[in-house]
Coordinates of C-alpha atoms in Angstrom, one line a residue:
X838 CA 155.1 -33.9 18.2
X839 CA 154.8 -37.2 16.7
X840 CA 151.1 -38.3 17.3
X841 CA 148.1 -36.2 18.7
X842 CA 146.1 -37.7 20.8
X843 CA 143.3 -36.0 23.0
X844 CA 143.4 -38.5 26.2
X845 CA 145.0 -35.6 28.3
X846 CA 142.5 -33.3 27.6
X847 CA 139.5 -36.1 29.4
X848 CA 141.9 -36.5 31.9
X849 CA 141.9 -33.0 32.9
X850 CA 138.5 -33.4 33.5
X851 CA 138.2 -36.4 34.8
X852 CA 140.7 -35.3 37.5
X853 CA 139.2 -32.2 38.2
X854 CA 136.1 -30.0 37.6
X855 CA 137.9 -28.2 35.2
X856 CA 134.9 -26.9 33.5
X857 CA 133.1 -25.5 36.6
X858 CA 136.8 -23.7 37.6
X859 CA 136.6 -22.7 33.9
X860 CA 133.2 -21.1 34.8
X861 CA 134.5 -19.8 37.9
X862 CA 137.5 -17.9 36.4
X863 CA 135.6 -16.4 33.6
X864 CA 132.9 -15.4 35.7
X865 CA 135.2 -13.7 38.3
X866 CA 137.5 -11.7 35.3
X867 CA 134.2 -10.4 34.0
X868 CA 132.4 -8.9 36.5
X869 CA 136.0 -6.9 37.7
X870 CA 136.5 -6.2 34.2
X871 CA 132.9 -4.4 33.8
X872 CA 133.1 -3.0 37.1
X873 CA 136.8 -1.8 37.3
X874 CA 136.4 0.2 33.8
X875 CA 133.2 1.8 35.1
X876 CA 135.1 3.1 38.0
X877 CA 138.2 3.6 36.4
X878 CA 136.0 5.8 33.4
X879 CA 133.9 7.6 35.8
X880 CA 137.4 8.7 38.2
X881 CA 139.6 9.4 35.2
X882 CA 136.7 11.9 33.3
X883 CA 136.3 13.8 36.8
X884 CA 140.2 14.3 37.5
X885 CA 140.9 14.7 34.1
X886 CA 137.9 17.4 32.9
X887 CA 136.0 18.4 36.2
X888 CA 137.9 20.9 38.2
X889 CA 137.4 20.6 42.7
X890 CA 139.3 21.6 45.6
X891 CA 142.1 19.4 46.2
X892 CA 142.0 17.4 43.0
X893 CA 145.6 16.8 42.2
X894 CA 146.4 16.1 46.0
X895 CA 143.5 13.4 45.8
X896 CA 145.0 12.1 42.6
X897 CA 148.6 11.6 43.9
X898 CA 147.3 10.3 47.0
X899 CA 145.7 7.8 45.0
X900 CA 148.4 6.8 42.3
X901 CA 150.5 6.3 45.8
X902 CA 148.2 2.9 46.1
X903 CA 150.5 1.6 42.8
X904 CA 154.0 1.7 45.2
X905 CA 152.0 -1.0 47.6
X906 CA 153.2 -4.4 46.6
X907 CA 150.1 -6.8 46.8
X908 CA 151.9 -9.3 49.2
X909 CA 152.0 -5.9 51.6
X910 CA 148.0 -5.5 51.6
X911 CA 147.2 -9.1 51.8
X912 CA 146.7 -9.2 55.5
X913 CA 144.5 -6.3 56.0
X914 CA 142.7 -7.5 53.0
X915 CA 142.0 -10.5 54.5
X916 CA 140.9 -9.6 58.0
X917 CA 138.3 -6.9 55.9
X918 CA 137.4 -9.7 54.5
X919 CA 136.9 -11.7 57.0
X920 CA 135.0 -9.3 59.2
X921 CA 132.4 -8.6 56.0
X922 CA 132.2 -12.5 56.2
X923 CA 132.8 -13.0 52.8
X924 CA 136.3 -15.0 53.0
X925 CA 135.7 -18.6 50.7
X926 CA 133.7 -16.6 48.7
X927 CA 134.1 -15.0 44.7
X928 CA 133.6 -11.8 46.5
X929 CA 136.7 -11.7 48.5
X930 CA 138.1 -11.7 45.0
X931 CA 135.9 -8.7 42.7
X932 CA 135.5 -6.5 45.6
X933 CA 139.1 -5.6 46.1
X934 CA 140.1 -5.7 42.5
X935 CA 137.1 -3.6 41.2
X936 CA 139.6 -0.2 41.9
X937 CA 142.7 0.2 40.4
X938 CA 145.2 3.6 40.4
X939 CA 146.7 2.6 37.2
X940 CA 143.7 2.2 34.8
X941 CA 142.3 5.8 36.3
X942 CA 145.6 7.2 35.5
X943 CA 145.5 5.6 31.9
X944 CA 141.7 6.9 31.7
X945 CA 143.2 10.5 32.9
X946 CA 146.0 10.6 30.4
X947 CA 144.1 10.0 27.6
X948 CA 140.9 12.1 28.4
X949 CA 143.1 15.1 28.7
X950 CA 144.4 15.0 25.3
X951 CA 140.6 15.4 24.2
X952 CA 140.3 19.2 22.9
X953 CA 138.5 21.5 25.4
X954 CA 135.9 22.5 21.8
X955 CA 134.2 19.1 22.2
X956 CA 132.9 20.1 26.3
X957 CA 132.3 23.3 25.2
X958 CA 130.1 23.0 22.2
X959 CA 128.5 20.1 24.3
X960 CA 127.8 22.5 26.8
X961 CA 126.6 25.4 24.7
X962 CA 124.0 22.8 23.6
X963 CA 122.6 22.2 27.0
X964 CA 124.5 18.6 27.5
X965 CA 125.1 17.9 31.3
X966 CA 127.9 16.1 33.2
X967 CA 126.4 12.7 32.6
X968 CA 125.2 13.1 28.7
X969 CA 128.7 14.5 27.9
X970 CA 130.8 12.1 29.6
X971 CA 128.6 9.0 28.2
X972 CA 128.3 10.4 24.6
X973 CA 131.0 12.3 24.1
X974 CA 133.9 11.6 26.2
X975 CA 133.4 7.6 26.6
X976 CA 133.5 7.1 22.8
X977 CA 136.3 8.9 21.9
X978 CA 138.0 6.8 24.7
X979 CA 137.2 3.3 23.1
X980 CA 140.8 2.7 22.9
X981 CA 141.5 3.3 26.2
X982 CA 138.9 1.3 27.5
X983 CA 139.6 -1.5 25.7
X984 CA 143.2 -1.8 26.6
X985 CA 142.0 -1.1 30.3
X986 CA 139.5 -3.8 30.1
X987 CA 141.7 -6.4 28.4
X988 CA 144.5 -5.5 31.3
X989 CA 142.2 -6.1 33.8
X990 CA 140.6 -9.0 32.6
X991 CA 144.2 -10.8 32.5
X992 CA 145.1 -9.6 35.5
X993 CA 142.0 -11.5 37.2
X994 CA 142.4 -14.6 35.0
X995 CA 146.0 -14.8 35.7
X996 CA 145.9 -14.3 39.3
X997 CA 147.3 -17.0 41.5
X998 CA 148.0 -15.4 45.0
X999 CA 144.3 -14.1 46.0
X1000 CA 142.7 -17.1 45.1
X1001 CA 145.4 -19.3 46.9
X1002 CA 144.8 -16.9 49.8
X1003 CA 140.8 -16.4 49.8
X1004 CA 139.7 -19.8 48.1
X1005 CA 139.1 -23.0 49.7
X1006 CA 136.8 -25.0 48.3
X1007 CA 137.6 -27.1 45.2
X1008 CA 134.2 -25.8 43.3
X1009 CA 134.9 -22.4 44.2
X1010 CA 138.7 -22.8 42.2
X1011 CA 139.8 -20.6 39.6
X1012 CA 142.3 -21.2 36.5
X1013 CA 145.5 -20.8 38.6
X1014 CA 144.6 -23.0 41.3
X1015 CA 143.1 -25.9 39.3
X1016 CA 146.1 -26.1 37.2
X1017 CA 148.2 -26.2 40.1
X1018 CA 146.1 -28.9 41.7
X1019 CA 146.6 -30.5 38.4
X1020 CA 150.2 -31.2 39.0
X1021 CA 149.4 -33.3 41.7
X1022 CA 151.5 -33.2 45.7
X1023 CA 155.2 -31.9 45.2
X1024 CA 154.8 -31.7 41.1
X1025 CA 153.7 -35.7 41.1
X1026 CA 151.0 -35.2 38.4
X1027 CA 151.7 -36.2 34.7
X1028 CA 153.0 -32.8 32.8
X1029 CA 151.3 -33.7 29.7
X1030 CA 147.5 -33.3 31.7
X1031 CA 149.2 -29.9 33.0
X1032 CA 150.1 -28.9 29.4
X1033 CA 146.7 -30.2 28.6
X1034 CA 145.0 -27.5 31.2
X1035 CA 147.4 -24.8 30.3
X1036 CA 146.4 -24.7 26.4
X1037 CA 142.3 -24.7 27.4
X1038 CA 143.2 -21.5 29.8
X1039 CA 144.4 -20.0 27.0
X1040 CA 142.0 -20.2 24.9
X1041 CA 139.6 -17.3 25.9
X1042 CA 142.5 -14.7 26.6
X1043 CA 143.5 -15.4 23.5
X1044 CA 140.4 -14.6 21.9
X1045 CA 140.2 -11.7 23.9
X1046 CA 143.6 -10.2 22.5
X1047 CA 142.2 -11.0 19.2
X1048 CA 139.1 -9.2 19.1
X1049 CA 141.1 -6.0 21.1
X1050 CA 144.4 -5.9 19.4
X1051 CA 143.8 -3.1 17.1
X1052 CA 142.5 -0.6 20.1
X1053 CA 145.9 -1.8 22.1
X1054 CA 148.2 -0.5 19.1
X1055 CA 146.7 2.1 18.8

């Protein structure tokens, strides 16, 4: 570039509540991140350590949820939806994203690598389910869990087709759909206040990968 000049970043807000879909978008990521690793933690430790009748049929019937394409489970999500009365709202988005087959496979693979000594001695000491999976099992899986956190995060942020779907209201926007509105009726909006909105989205996601990239190489 030969000048910077920061009139397309006003503009993006000026055009748009950018900083309210900001809100919105960071607000929505979280709470599916906190609540999809909970789950994901909690199902991986009991098919990976805790042995039940029917265990590995439950666990291939549910990595079969990973062959369904998400464009094949929109319409049934969105008449659940619908009948919960929740469609036009955040929910619509966190509720169906708060489960997913591939993080409590992740979660599995790794807690099975953890020796058998650790439960043991935990057990020998009087530790229950609960006090070994939080304080033994759940540390030794940091990496794990932050790679499984950061995925999911992204995958909220980043979403485009849910939110087009589920999301009406302008206030109610995330990231993808504001930027989108940004390029104005058939792609008639100035590219530079699209750029613009496209660096600020990646700001936090950046940051994100920052503070998590030594737990994803590893």
């Amino acid at each position: 570039p030969t000048s910077f000049h920061i009139e397309n970043y006003k503009e993006v807000f000026r055009i748009f509540p950018f900083a309210k879909v900001l809100f919105n978008s960071l607000n929505i990521a979280l709470t599916v991140m906190v609540a999809n690793t909970f789950i994901s933690t909690m199902a991986g430790y009991a098919f990976a350590r805790i042995k039940f009748i029917g265990r590995d049929v439950l666990f291939l019937i549910l990595l079969s949820g990973m062959m369904i394409p998400v464009q094949a489970k929109l319409i049934p999500t969105y008449i659940v939806m619908s009948k919960m009365g929740l469609v036009g709202t955040h929910m619509s988005l966190i509720l169906p994203a708060i489960i997913s087959p591939l993080n409590i496979f992740f979660v599995r693979q790794y807690m099975k690598t953890i020796p058998d000594s650790y439960e043991d001695a935990a057990y020998i000491d009087g530790a229950g389910r609960m006090k070994i999976y939080a304080s033994i099992f759940l540390p030794m899986s940091k990496s794990v869990i932050v790679m499984i956190s950061l995925l999911t995060f992204l995958a909220s942020w980043n979403d485009f087709i849910n939110p087009l779907i589920f999301i009406s209201k302008y206030d109610r926007m995330t990231i993808p759909l504001g930027i989108k509105t940004l390029s104005g009726a058939m792609g008639t909006g100035s590219v530079s206040v699209v750029l613009a909105g496209v660096t600020m989205s990646l700001v936090v996601p950046t940051l994100l990968y920052l503070f998590g990239q030594k737990h994803i190489m590893q």
